[in-house]
């Protein structure tokens, strides 16, 4: 995206390195926010802001806007992952799903760029942004359903063992 916006490979690399460094506090902030807001609300906010960030990054034509979008993306990704793992851990009554989370994160890290490459046509990344937005929102919805079912399964008003 950065190269097609007219930035050199070196400047894109530098901006990604800066974004990764400045995005790290997102993980730290999630520890404070979790105590105050729970898991789903901050995850929903970070997901919606990620969707906005996709659009900003796709249409960025200045190095500063591209850098800010990349930094915000990395910050929100770090922030949201903490809540995803926490929510999944809360919902996972068996303890078997949470251990698979890094595997699925890796699959997304592999598959995402492949799909993005297939969707990008003629220097346009609009389809990539749209697909990413749908993917993020769908993932959030599935996690909310999973958390709701996990909370219902742990509810003291429901029997936990067969009678």
CSV table of C-alpha atoms in Angstrom, one decimal:
chain,number,residue,atom,x,y,z
A,1,UNK,CA,0.0,0.0,0.0
A,2,UNK,CA,2.8,2.4,0.9
A,3,UNK,CA,4.8,1.7,-2.2
A,4,UNK,CA,1.8,2.2,-4.4
A,5,UNK,CA,1.1,5.5,-2.6
A,6,UNK,CA,4.6,6.6,-3.8
A,7,UNK,CA,6.7,5.9,-0.8
A,8,UNK,CA,10.1,4.2,-1.2
A,9,UNK,CA,10.5,0.7,0.2
A,10,UNK,CA,13.0,2.1,2.7
A,11,UNK,CA,10.5,4.7,4.0
A,12,UNK,CA,7.7,2.1,4.2
A,13,UNK,CA,10.1,-0.2,6.2
A,14,UNK,CA,11.0,2.7,8.5
A,15,UNK,CA,7.3,3.6,9.0
A,16,UNK,CA,6.4,0.0,9.8
A,17,UNK,CA,9.3,-0.2,12.3
A,18,UNK,CA,8.1,3.0,14.0
A,19,UNK,CA,4.5,1.8,14.0
A,20,UNK,CA,5.5,-1.4,15.7
A,21,UNK,CA,7.4,0.4,18.3
A,22,UNK,CA,4.7,3.0,19.0
A,23,UNK,CA,2.0,0.3,18.9
A,24,UNK,CA,3.4,-1.6,21.8
A,25,UNK,CA,1.7,0.5,24.5
A,26,UNK,CA,-1.6,-0.8,23.2
A,27,UNK,CA,-0.9,-4.1,25.1
A,28,UNK,CA,-0.1,-2.2,28.3
A,29,UNK,CA,-3.2,0.0,28.1
A,30,UNK,CA,-5.4,-3.1,27.8
A,31,UNK,CA,-4.4,-4.2,31.2
A,32,UNK,CA,-5.7,-1.0,32.7
A,33,UNK,CA,-8.8,-0.9,30.5
A,34,UNK,CA,-9.8,-4.5,31.3
A,35,UNK,CA,-10.4,-3.8,34.9
A,36,UNK,CA,-12.5,-0.8,34.1
A,37,UNK,CA,-14.5,-1.8,31.0
A,38,UNK,CA,-14.5,-5.6,30.9
A,39,UNK,CA,-13.4,-7.5,27.8
A,40,UNK,CA,-16.0,-7.1,25.0
A,41,UNK,CA,-16.6,-3.3,25.1
A,42,UNK,CA,-12.9,-2.4,24.5
A,43,UNK,CA,-12.6,-5.1,21.9
A,44,UNK,CA,-15.6,-3.8,20.1
A,45,UNK,CA,-14.2,-0.2,20.2
A,46,UNK,CA,-10.8,-1.3,19.0
A,47,UNK,CA,-12.4,-3.4,16.2
A,48,UNK,CA,-14.5,-0.5,14.9
A,49,UNK,CA,-11.5,1.8,15.0
A,50,UNK,CA,-9.4,-0.8,13.2
A,51,UNK,CA,-12.0,-0.7,10.4
A,52,UNK,CA,-11.7,3.1,10.2
A,53,UNK,CA,-7.9,2.7,10.2
A,54,UNK,CA,-8.1,0.4,7.2
A,55,UNK,CA,-9.8,3.1,5.2
A,56,UNK,CA,-7.3,5.8,6.3
A,57,UNK,CA,-4.3,3.5,5.4
A,58,UNK,CA,-5.8,2.7,2.0
A,59,UNK,CA,-6.3,6.3,1.0
A,60,UNK,CA,-3.2,7.7,2.7
A,61,UNK,CA,-1.1,9.8,0.3
A,62,UNK,CA,1.2,11.6,2.7
A,63,UNK,CA,3.9,9.8,4.8
A,64,UNK,CA,2.6,11.3,8.0
A,65,UNK,CA,-0.9,10.0,7.5
A,66,UNK,CA,0.4,6.6,6.5
A,67,UNK,CA,2.7,6.5,9.6
A,68,UNK,CA,-0.2,7.6,11.8
A,69,UNK,CA,-2.6,5.0,10.3
A,70,UNK,CA,0.1,2.3,10.7
A,71,UNK,CA,0.8,3.3,14.2
A,72,UNK,CA,-2.9,3.4,15.1
A,73,UNK,CA,-3.4,0.0,13.4
A,74,UNK,CA,-0.6,-1.6,15.4
A,75,UNK,CA,-1.7,0.0,18.7
A,76,UNK,CA,-5.3,-1.2,18.2
A,77,UNK,CA,-4.1,-4.7,17.1
A,78,UNK,CA,-2.1,-5.0,20.3
A,79,UNK,CA,-4.8,-3.6,22.4
A,80,UNK,CA,-7.5,-5.8,20.9
A,81,UNK,CA,-5.5,-9.1,21.0
A,82,UNK,CA,-5.3,-8.9,24.7
A,83,UNK,CA,-9.0,-8.6,25.0
A,84,UNK,CA,-9.6,-11.4,22.4
A,85,UNK,CA,-7.4,-13.8,24.4
A,86,UNK,CA,-9.0,-12.8,27.6
A,87,UNK,CA,-12.6,-13.1,26.3
A,88,UNK,CA,-11.7,-16.5,24.7
A,89,UNK,CA,-10.2,-17.7,28.0
A,90,UNK,CA,-13.3,-16.6,29.9
A,91,UNK,CA,-15.6,-18.3,27.5
A,92,UNK,CA,-13.6,-21.5,27.1
A,93,UNK,CA,-15.1,-23.8,29.7
A,94,UNK,CA,-12.9,-26.7,28.6
A,95,UNK,CA,-9.6,-25.0,28.4
A,96,UNK,CA,-9.0,-26.5,24.9
A,97,UNK,CA,-9.8,-23.5,22.7
A,98,UNK,CA,-7.5,-20.9,24.3
A,99,UNK,CA,-4.4,-23.0,23.5
A,100,UNK,CA,-5.4,-22.9,19.8
A,101,UNK,CA,-5.6,-19.1,19.6
A,102,UNK,CA,-2.0,-18.6,18.6
A,103,UNK,CA,-2.4,-21.2,15.9
A,104,UNK,CA,-5.4,-19.4,14.4
A,105,UNK,CA,-3.6,-16.1,14.8
A,106,UNK,CA,-0.7,-17.6,12.7
A,107,UNK,CA,-3.1,-18.9,10.1
A,108,UNK,CA,-4.6,-15.4,9.8
A,109,UNK,CA,-1.0,-14.0,9.5
A,110,UNK,CA,-0.4,-16.4,6.7
A,111,UNK,CA,-3.7,-16.2,4.9
A,112,UNK,CA,-4.4,-12.5,5.3
A,113,UNK,CA,-1.6,-11.3,3.0
A,114,UNK,CA,-2.3,-14.1,0.5
A,115,UNK,CA,-6.0,-13.0,0.3
A,116,UNK,CA,-5.0,-9.3,0.2
A,117,UNK,CA,-2.7,-10.0,-2.7
A,118,UNK,CA,-5.6,-11.7,-4.5
A,119,UNK,CA,-8.0,-8.9,-3.8
A,120,UNK,CA,-5.6,-6.0,-4.7
A,121,UNK,CA,-6.1,-5.0,-8.4
A,122,UNK,CA,-4.3,-2.3,-10.3
A,123,UNK,CA,-3.0,-0.5,-7.2
A,124,UNK,CA,-6.5,-0.4,-5.6
A,125,UNK,CA,-6.8,-1.7,-2.1
A,126,UNK,CA,-10.4,-0.9,-1.6
A,127,UNK,CA,-11.4,-4.5,-1.8
A,128,UNK,CA,-8.7,-5.4,0.7
A,129,UNK,CA,-10.0,-2.9,3.2
A,130,UNK,CA,-13.6,-4.0,2.7
A,131,UNK,CA,-12.7,-7.7,3.1
A,132,UNK,CA,-10.6,-6.8,6.2
A,133,UNK,CA,-13.5,-4.8,7.7
A,134,UNK,CA,-16.0,-7.7,7.1
A,135,UNK,CA,-13.5,-10.2,8.5
A,136,UNK,CA,-12.9,-8.1,11.7
A,137,UNK,CA,-16.6,-7.5,12.4
A,138,UNK,CA,-17.5,-11.1,11.7
A,139,UNK,CA,-14.7,-12.2,14.1
A,140,UNK,CA,-16.0,-9.9,16.8
A,141,UNK,CA,-19.5,-11.2,16.3
A,142,UNK,CA,-18.4,-14.8,16.6
A,143,UNK,CA,-16.4,-14.0,19.7
A,144,UNK,CA,-19.4,-12.3,21.3
A,145,UNK,CA,-21.6,-15.3,20.6
A,146,UNK,CA,-18.9,-17.7,22.0
A,147,UNK,CA,-18.6,-15.5,25.1
A,148,UNK,CA,-22.3,-15.4,25.6
A,149,UNK,CA,-22.6,-19.1,25.3
A,150,UNK,CA,-19.6,-19.6,27.7
A,151,UNK,CA,-21.1,-17.3,30.2
A,152,UNK,CA,-24.5,-19.1,30.0
A,153,UNK,CA,-22.7,-22.4,30.5
A,154,UNK,CA,-21.1,-21.1,33.7
A,155,UNK,CA,-24.3,-19.5,35.0
A,156,UNK,CA,-25.2,-20.8,38.4
A,157,UNK,CA,-28.9,-20.9,37.4
A,158,UNK,CA,-28.2,-23.6,34.9
A,159,UNK,CA,-27.3,-27.1,35.9
A,160,UNK,CA,-23.6,-27.9,35.1
A,161,UNK,CA,-23.9,-31.7,35.5
A,162,UNK,CA,-26.6,-34.1,34.0
A,163,UNK,CA,-29.3,-35.2,36.5
